[in-house]
PDB file of C-alpha atoms in Angstrom:
ATOM      1  CA  MET A 145       0.000   0.000   0.000  1.00 41.00           C
ATOM      2  CA  VAL A 146       1.409   3.357  -0.942  1.00 42.00           C
ATOM      3  CA  VAL A 147       0.140   6.406   0.846  1.00 39.00           C
ATOM      4  CA  ALA A 148       0.302   9.798  -0.823  1.00 38.00           C
ATOM      5  CA  SER A 149       1.827  12.655   1.136  1.00 36.00           C
ATOM      6  CA  ALA A 150      -0.168  15.168   3.179  1.00 38.00           C
ATOM      7  CA  GLN A 151      -3.115  17.006   1.659  1.00 43.00           C
ATOM      8  CA  ARG A 152      -2.573  20.194  -0.283  1.00 43.00           C
ATOM      9  CA  ARG A 153      -4.529  23.360   0.411  1.00 45.00           C
ATOM     10  CA  THR A 154      -5.175  25.715  -2.468  1.00 45.00           C
ATOM     11  CA  ASN A 155      -6.673  29.190  -2.542  1.00 44.00           C
ATOM     12  CA  ALA A 156      -9.950  29.224  -4.402  1.00 46.00           C
ATOM     13  CA  PRO A 157     -10.996  32.336  -6.367  1.00 51.00           C
ATOM     14  CA  SER A 158     -13.780  32.885  -3.810  1.00 48.00           C
ATOM     15  CA  GLY A 159     -11.205  33.332  -1.062  1.00 44.00           C
ATOM     16  CA  THR A 160     -12.067  30.036   0.589  1.00 40.00           C
ATOM     17  CA  ILE A 161      -9.487  27.341   1.093  1.00 42.00           C
ATOM     18  CA  GLU A 162     -10.070  24.097  -0.758  1.00 53.00           C
ATOM     19  CA  VAL A 163      -8.383  20.823   0.101  1.00 60.00           C
ATOM     20  CA  THR A 164      -7.054  18.501  -2.571  1.00 70.00           C
ATOM     21  CA  PRO A 165      -8.034  15.057  -1.271  1.00 82.00           C
ATOM     22  CA  GLU A 166      -5.225  12.745  -0.345  1.00 92.00           C
ATOM     23  CA  VAL A 167      -5.109   9.888  -2.846  1.00 95.00           C
ATOM     24  CA  PHE A 168      -4.083   6.397  -1.747  1.00 94.00           C
ATOM     25  CA  ILE A 169      -2.967   3.685  -4.160  1.00 94.00           C
ATOM     26  CA  SER A 170      -3.496  -0.017  -3.547  1.00 94.00           C
ATOM     27  CA  SER A 171      -0.471  -2.257  -3.432  1.00 92.00           C
ATOM     28  CA  LYS A 172      -2.139  -4.868  -5.628  1.00 92.00           C
ATOM     29  CA  ALA A 173      -3.151  -4.583  -9.289  1.00 94.00           C
ATOM     30  CA  VAL A 174      -6.580  -6.074 -10.033  1.00 95.00           C
ATOM     31  CA  LYS A 175      -9.077  -6.367 -12.876  1.00 94.00           C
ATOM     32  CA  SER A 176     -11.746  -3.700 -13.214  1.00 92.00           C
ATOM     33  CA  ALA A 177     -14.427  -6.016 -11.801  1.00 91.00           C
ATOM     34  CA  ASP A 178     -12.433  -6.406  -8.564  1.00 93.00           C
ATOM     35  CA  VAL A 179     -11.721  -2.733  -7.886  1.00 93.00           C
ATOM     36  CA  GLU A 180     -14.237  -2.359  -5.044  1.00 93.00           C
ATOM     37  CA  PHE A 181     -12.563  -5.178  -3.085  1.00 92.00           C
ATOM     38  CA  GLN A 182      -9.340  -3.129  -2.835  1.00 91.00           C
ATOM     39  CA  VAL A 183     -10.970  -0.115  -1.171  1.00 94.00           C
ATOM     40  CA  PRO A 184     -10.875  -0.138   2.653  1.00 93.00           C
ATOM     41  CA  ARG A 185     -13.925   0.790   4.737  1.00 91.00           C
ATOM     42  CA  GLY A 186     -14.221   4.572   5.092  1.00 93.00           C
ATOM     43  CA  PHE A 187     -12.761   5.201   1.637  1.00 96.00           C
ATOM     44  CA  ARG A 188     -14.117   5.409  -1.923  1.00 96.00           C
ATOM     45  CA  ILE A 189     -12.589   5.023  -5.369  1.00 96.00           C
ATOM     46  CA  ALA A 190     -11.027   8.310  -6.501  1.00 96.00           C
ATOM     47  CA  HIS A 191     -12.416  10.385  -9.363  1.00 96.00           C
ATOM     48  CA  PRO A 192     -10.048  10.978 -12.320  1.00 96.00           C
ATOM     49  CA  GLU A 193     -10.029  14.690 -11.470  1.00 96.00           C
ATOM     50  CA  GLU A 194      -8.926  13.991  -7.883  1.00 96.00           C
ATOM     51  CA  ILE A 195      -6.036  11.878  -9.143  1.00 95.00           C
ATOM     52  CA  ALA A 196      -5.111  14.541 -11.707  1.00 94.00           C
ATOM     53  CA  ALA A 197      -5.284  17.333  -9.096  1.00 94.00           C
ATOM     54  CA  ARG A 198      -3.003  15.380  -6.782  1.00 94.00           C
ATOM     55  CA  TYR A 199      -0.630  14.640  -9.685  1.00 90.00           C
ATOM     56  CA  LYS A 200      -0.447  18.347 -10.471  1.00 91.00           C
ATOM     57  CA  THR A 201      -0.192  19.768  -6.938  1.00 91.00           C
ATOM     58  CA  ASP A 202       1.855  17.169  -5.052  1.00 92.00           C
ATOM     59  CA  PRO A 203       5.395  16.572  -6.387  1.00 90.00           C
ATOM     60  CA  LYS A 204       5.835  13.462  -4.240  1.00 92.00           C
ATOM     61  CA  PHE A 205       2.604  11.929  -5.563  1.00 91.00           C
ATOM     62  CA  LYS A 206       3.576  12.852  -9.145  1.00 87.00           C
ATOM     63  CA  LYS A 207       6.950  11.179  -8.714  1.00 89.00           C
ATOM     64  CA  ARG A 208       5.244   8.054  -7.338  1.00 89.00           C
ATOM     65  CA  MET A 209       2.745   7.926 -10.224  1.00 89.00           C
ATOM     66  CA  ASP A 210       5.563   8.418 -12.746  1.00 87.00           C
ATOM     67  CA  ARG A 211       7.455   5.465 -11.249  1.00 89.00           C
ATOM     68  CA  LEU A 212       4.525   3.016 -10.976  1.00 90.00           C
ATOM     69  CA  SER A 213       4.690   0.123 -13.391  1.00 88.00           C
ATOM     70  CA  ASP A 214       0.879  -0.112 -13.335  1.00 91.00           C
ATOM     71  CA  TRP A 215      -2.009   2.099 -14.350  1.00 93.00           C
ATOM     72  CA  VAL A 216      -4.383   3.300 -11.608  1.00 95.00           C
ATOM     73  CA  TRP A 217      -8.151   2.648 -11.716  1.00 95.00           C
ATOM     74  CA  SER A 218     -10.569   5.508 -11.033  1.00 96.00           C
ATOM     75  CA  ASP A 219     -14.304   5.417 -10.289  1.00 95.00           C
ATOM     76  CA  LYS A 220     -15.408   6.579 -13.755  1.00 94.00           C
ATOM     77  CA  THR A 221     -16.568   4.383 -16.611  1.00 94.00           C
ATOM     78  CA  GLY A 222     -16.423   5.826 -20.123  1.00 94.00           C
ATOM     79  CA  TRP A 223     -14.377   8.800 -21.280  1.00 96.00           C
ATOM     80  CA  ASP A 224     -15.044  11.235 -24.121  1.00 95.00           C
ATOM     81  CA  LEU A 225     -11.887  13.341 -24.001  1.00 96.00           C
ATOM     82  CA  SER A 226      -9.237  12.750 -26.633  1.00 96.00           C
ATOM     83  CA  GLY A 227      -5.755  14.067 -27.329  1.00 96.00           C
ATOM     84  CA  PRO A 228      -3.767  16.805 -25.587  1.00 96.00           C
ATOM     85  CA  HIS A 229      -5.143  18.663 -22.563  1.00 96.00           C
ATOM     86  CA  SER A 230      -3.917  20.962 -19.839  1.00 96.00           C
ATOM     87  CA  THR A 231      -4.747  20.163 -16.217  1.00 93.00           C
ATOM     88  CA  ASP A 232      -5.497  22.807 -13.606  1.00 93.00           C
ATOM     89  CA  GLY A 233      -4.989  22.587  -9.830  1.00 88.00           C
ATOM     90  CA  LYS A 234      -8.492  21.164  -9.338  1.00 92.00           C
ATOM     91  CA  GLY A 235      -7.880  18.363 -11.846  1.00 92.00           C
ATOM     92  CA  ARG A 236     -10.047  19.849 -14.584  1.00 95.00           C
ATOM     93  CA  PHE A 237      -8.952  19.123 -18.136  1.00 96.00           C
ATOM     94  CA  THR A 238      -8.932  21.716 -20.930  1.00 97.00           C
ATOM     95  CA  ASN A 239      -8.553  20.726 -24.579  1.00 97.00           C
ATOM     96  CA  ILE A 240      -5.477  22.352 -26.185  1.00 97.00           C
ATOM     97  CA  THR A 241      -3.446  22.069 -29.376  1.00 96.00           C
ATOM     98  CA  GLU A 242      -0.326  19.940 -29.659  1.00 94.00           C
ATOM     99  CA  ASP A 243       1.782  23.107 -29.904  1.00 94.00           C
ATOM    100  CA  GLN A 244       0.299  24.414 -26.640  1.00 95.00           C
ATOM    101  CA  PHE A 245       0.864  20.985 -25.110  1.00 94.00           C
ATOM    102  CA  LYS A 246       4.576  21.101 -25.932  1.00 91.00           C
ATOM    103  CA  ASP A 247       4.941  24.429 -24.092  1.00 92.00           C
ATOM    104  CA  LEU A 248       3.420  23.169 -20.819  1.00 92.00           C
ATOM    105  CA  ASP A 249       5.292  21.826 -17.784  1.00 88.00           C
ATOM    106  CA  ALA A 250       4.991  18.037 -17.385  1.00 82.00           C
ATOM    107  CA  LYS A 251       2.724  18.382 -14.322  1.00 84.00           C
ATOM    108  CA  ASP A 252       0.265  20.455 -16.394  1.00 91.00           C
ATOM    109  CA  ARG A 253      -0.003  18.000 -19.299  1.00 91.00           C
ATOM    110  CA  SER A 254      -2.436  15.160 -19.859  1.00 94.00           C
ATOM    111  CA  TRP A 255      -3.119  13.033 -22.913  1.00 94.00           C
ATOM    112  CA  HIS A 256      -6.504  11.359 -23.251  1.00 95.00           C
ATOM    113  CA  TYR A 257      -7.828   8.254 -24.983  1.00 95.00           C
ATOM    114  CA  PRO A 258     -11.638   7.894 -25.164  1.00 96.00           C
ATOM    115  CA  GLY A 259     -13.489   4.642 -24.629  1.00 95.00           C
ATOM    116  CA  THR A 260     -16.284   2.858 -22.803  1.00 94.00           C
ATOM    117  CA  GLY A 261     -14.241   0.988 -20.183  1.00 93.00           C
ATOM    118  CA  ARG A 262     -13.239   1.995 -16.662  1.00 93.00           C
ATOM    119  CA  VAL A 263     -10.963   5.030 -16.706  1.00 95.00           C
ATOM    120  CA  VAL A 264      -7.327   4.436 -15.793  1.00 93.00           C
ATOM    121  CA  LEU A 265      -4.582   6.969 -15.279  1.00 92.00           C
ATOM    122  CA  GLU A 266      -0.835   6.637 -15.486  1.00 90.00           C
ATOM    123  CA  GLY A 267       1.920   9.064 -14.710  1.00 83.00           C
ATOM    124  CA  TYR A 268       4.299   8.813 -17.594  1.00 75.00           C
ATOM    125  CA  GLY A 269       7.476  10.576 -16.577  1.00 61.00           C
ATOM    126  CA  SER A 270       9.509   9.556 -19.595  1.00 57.00           C
ATOM    127  CA  PHE A 271       6.934  11.162 -21.901  1.00 63.00           C
ATOM    128  CA  ARG A 272       6.299  13.965 -19.406  1.00 72.00           C
ATOM    129  CA  ARG A 273       2.522  13.748 -19.097  1.00 83.00           C
ATOM    130  CA  LEU A 274      -0.393  12.133 -17.298  1.00 90.00           C
ATOM    131  CA  LEU A 275      -2.218   9.565 -19.424  1.00 90.00           C
ATOM    132  CA  VAL A 276      -5.988   9.111 -19.051  1.00 94.00           C
ATOM    133  CA  SER A 277      -7.704   6.273 -20.911  1.00 94.00           C
ATOM    134  CA  ALA A 278     -10.949   4.303 -21.003  1.00 93.00           C
ATOM    135  CA  GLY A 279     -10.079   2.207 -24.025  1.00 86.00           C
ATOM    136  CA  GLY A 280      -8.312  -0.676 -22.307  1.00 81.00           C
ATOM    137  CA  SER A 281      -9.303  -4.301 -22.030  1.00 81.00           C
ATOM    138  CA  PRO A 282     -11.600  -5.306 -19.140  1.00 74.00           C
ATOM    139  CA  ASP A 283      -9.129  -8.146 -18.494  1.00 85.00           C
ATOM    140  CA  GLY A 284      -6.314  -5.661 -17.916  1.00 90.00           C
ATOM    141  CA  THR A 285      -5.146  -4.970 -14.396  1.00 94.00           C
ATOM    142  CA  ALA A 286      -4.304  -1.780 -12.538  1.00 94.00           C
ATOM    143  CA  ARG A 287      -3.914  -0.587  -8.977  1.00 96.00           C
ATOM    144  CA  VAL A 288      -6.800   1.231  -7.329  1.00 96.00           C
ATOM    145  CA  ALA A 289      -6.766   4.920  -6.377  1.00 96.00           C
ATOM    146  CA  TYR A 290      -8.997   5.875  -3.463  1.00 95.00           C
ATOM    147  CA  VAL A 291      -9.734   8.726  -1.066  1.00 95.00           C
ATOM    148  CA  ALA A 292     -11.243   9.065   2.408  1.00 94.00           C
ATOM    149  CA  THR A 293     -14.997   9.672   2.577  1.00 88.00           C
ATOM    150  CA  GLY A 294     -16.896  12.278   4.583  1.00 67.00           C
ATOM    151  CA  GLU A 295     -15.095  13.640   7.618  1.00 49.00           C
ATOM    152  CA  GLY A 296     -11.987  11.621   6.828  1.00 44.00           C
ATOM    153  CA  ALA A 297     -11.505  13.418   3.524  1.00 43.00           C
ATOM    154  CA  SER A 298     -10.184  16.525   5.265  1.00 37.00           C
ATOM    155  CA  LYS A 299      -7.653  14.648   7.374  1.00 38.00           C
ATOM    156  CA  SER A 300      -4.241  13.358   6.460  1.00 38.00           C
ATOM    157  CA  GLY A 301      -4.308   9.648   5.742  1.00 41.00           C
ATOM    158  CA  THR A 302      -0.849   9.179   7.167  1.00 41.00           C
ATOM    159  CA  SER A 303      -1.823   9.394  10.852  1.00 41.00           C
ATOM    160  CA  HIS A 304      -1.372   6.241  12.885  1.00 44.00           C
ATOM    161  CA  ALA A 305      -5.157   5.783  13.271  1.00 45.00           C
ATOM    162  CA  ASP A 306      -5.665   6.102   9.520  1.00 48.00           C
ATOM    163  CA  LEU A 307      -2.851   3.659   8.844  1.00 51.00           C
ATOM    164  CA  ARG A 308      -4.505   1.161  11.208  1.00 52.00           C
ATOM    165  CA  ALA A 309      -7.759   1.534   9.228  1.00 52.00           C
ATOM    166  CA  LEU A 310      -5.900   0.979   5.969  1.00 54.00           C
ATOM    167  CA  ALA A 311      -4.096  -2.040   7.430  1.00 55.00           C
ATOM    168  CA  ARG A 312      -7.420  -3.635   8.451  1.00 52.00           C
ATOM    169  CA  GLY A 313      -8.873  -3.045   4.995  1.00 49.00           C
ATOM    170  CA  THR A 314      -5.924  -4.462   3.103  1.00 49.00           C
ATOM    171  CA  ASP A 315      -4.574  -7.175   5.414  1.00 53.00           C
ATOM    172  CA  GLN A 316      -1.205  -5.432   5.775  1.00 54.00           C
ATOM    173  CA  SER A 317       0.733  -4.438   8.849  1.00 53.00           C
ATOM    174  CA  VAL A 318       0.825  -0.837  10.070  1.00 44.00           C
ATOM    175  CA  ALA A 319       4.631  -1.007  10.001  1.00 49.00           C
ATOM    176  CA  LYS A 320       4.552  -1.935   6.304  1.00 51.00           C
ATOM    177  CA  LEU A 321       2.163   0.946   5.538  1.00 47.00           C
ATOM    178  CA  GLU A 322       4.307   3.396   7.487  1.00 43.00           C
ATOM    179  CA  THR A 323       7.348   2.264   5.518  1.00 44.00           C
ATOM    180  CA  ASP A 324       5.467   2.549   2.204  1.00 45.00           C
ATOM    181  CA  SER A 325       4.169   6.021   3.098  1.00 42.00           C
ATOM    182  CA  ASN A 326       7.757   7.269   3.070  1.00 37.00           C
ATOM    183  CA  VAL A 327       8.264   6.246  -0.565  1.00 33.00           C
TER     184      VAL A 327
END
């Protein structure tokens, strides 16, 4: 189990402070049909935008995503976006030209592949962009991205109590999770 670093707070245009949810990634890659079994109690599967926001705003999370050998499942099925996009701090995607794409920083880039399957994301450091796709095979495997629900969403998932909850949900030791959270 890999735990993303502490939550990021961003200033919203309204003057309020918004929290980018902490995104956790399962240690095991599974088929799309088995995604729900990898999410511990008190958590839900992450939206593509939450994963993208974390990728953009958290350098440690971006580095982790770029180094993963697996894609990461999200909660969405079906994707209409195609080609180059920019990503803002809230994980929203904006269609851009390939020339505009080339001028963006890697953390601001995403490339999209439409389809009807479950949406997966992959940090792709060597190509300097986040990949978002729903065109894969249902037999393919990926890890699962998830976030805390309700009250837990505003808390850091790296506290000892949260690690105990994750350990119960994934049959791993707290010591192993604490070690993985330092990746």
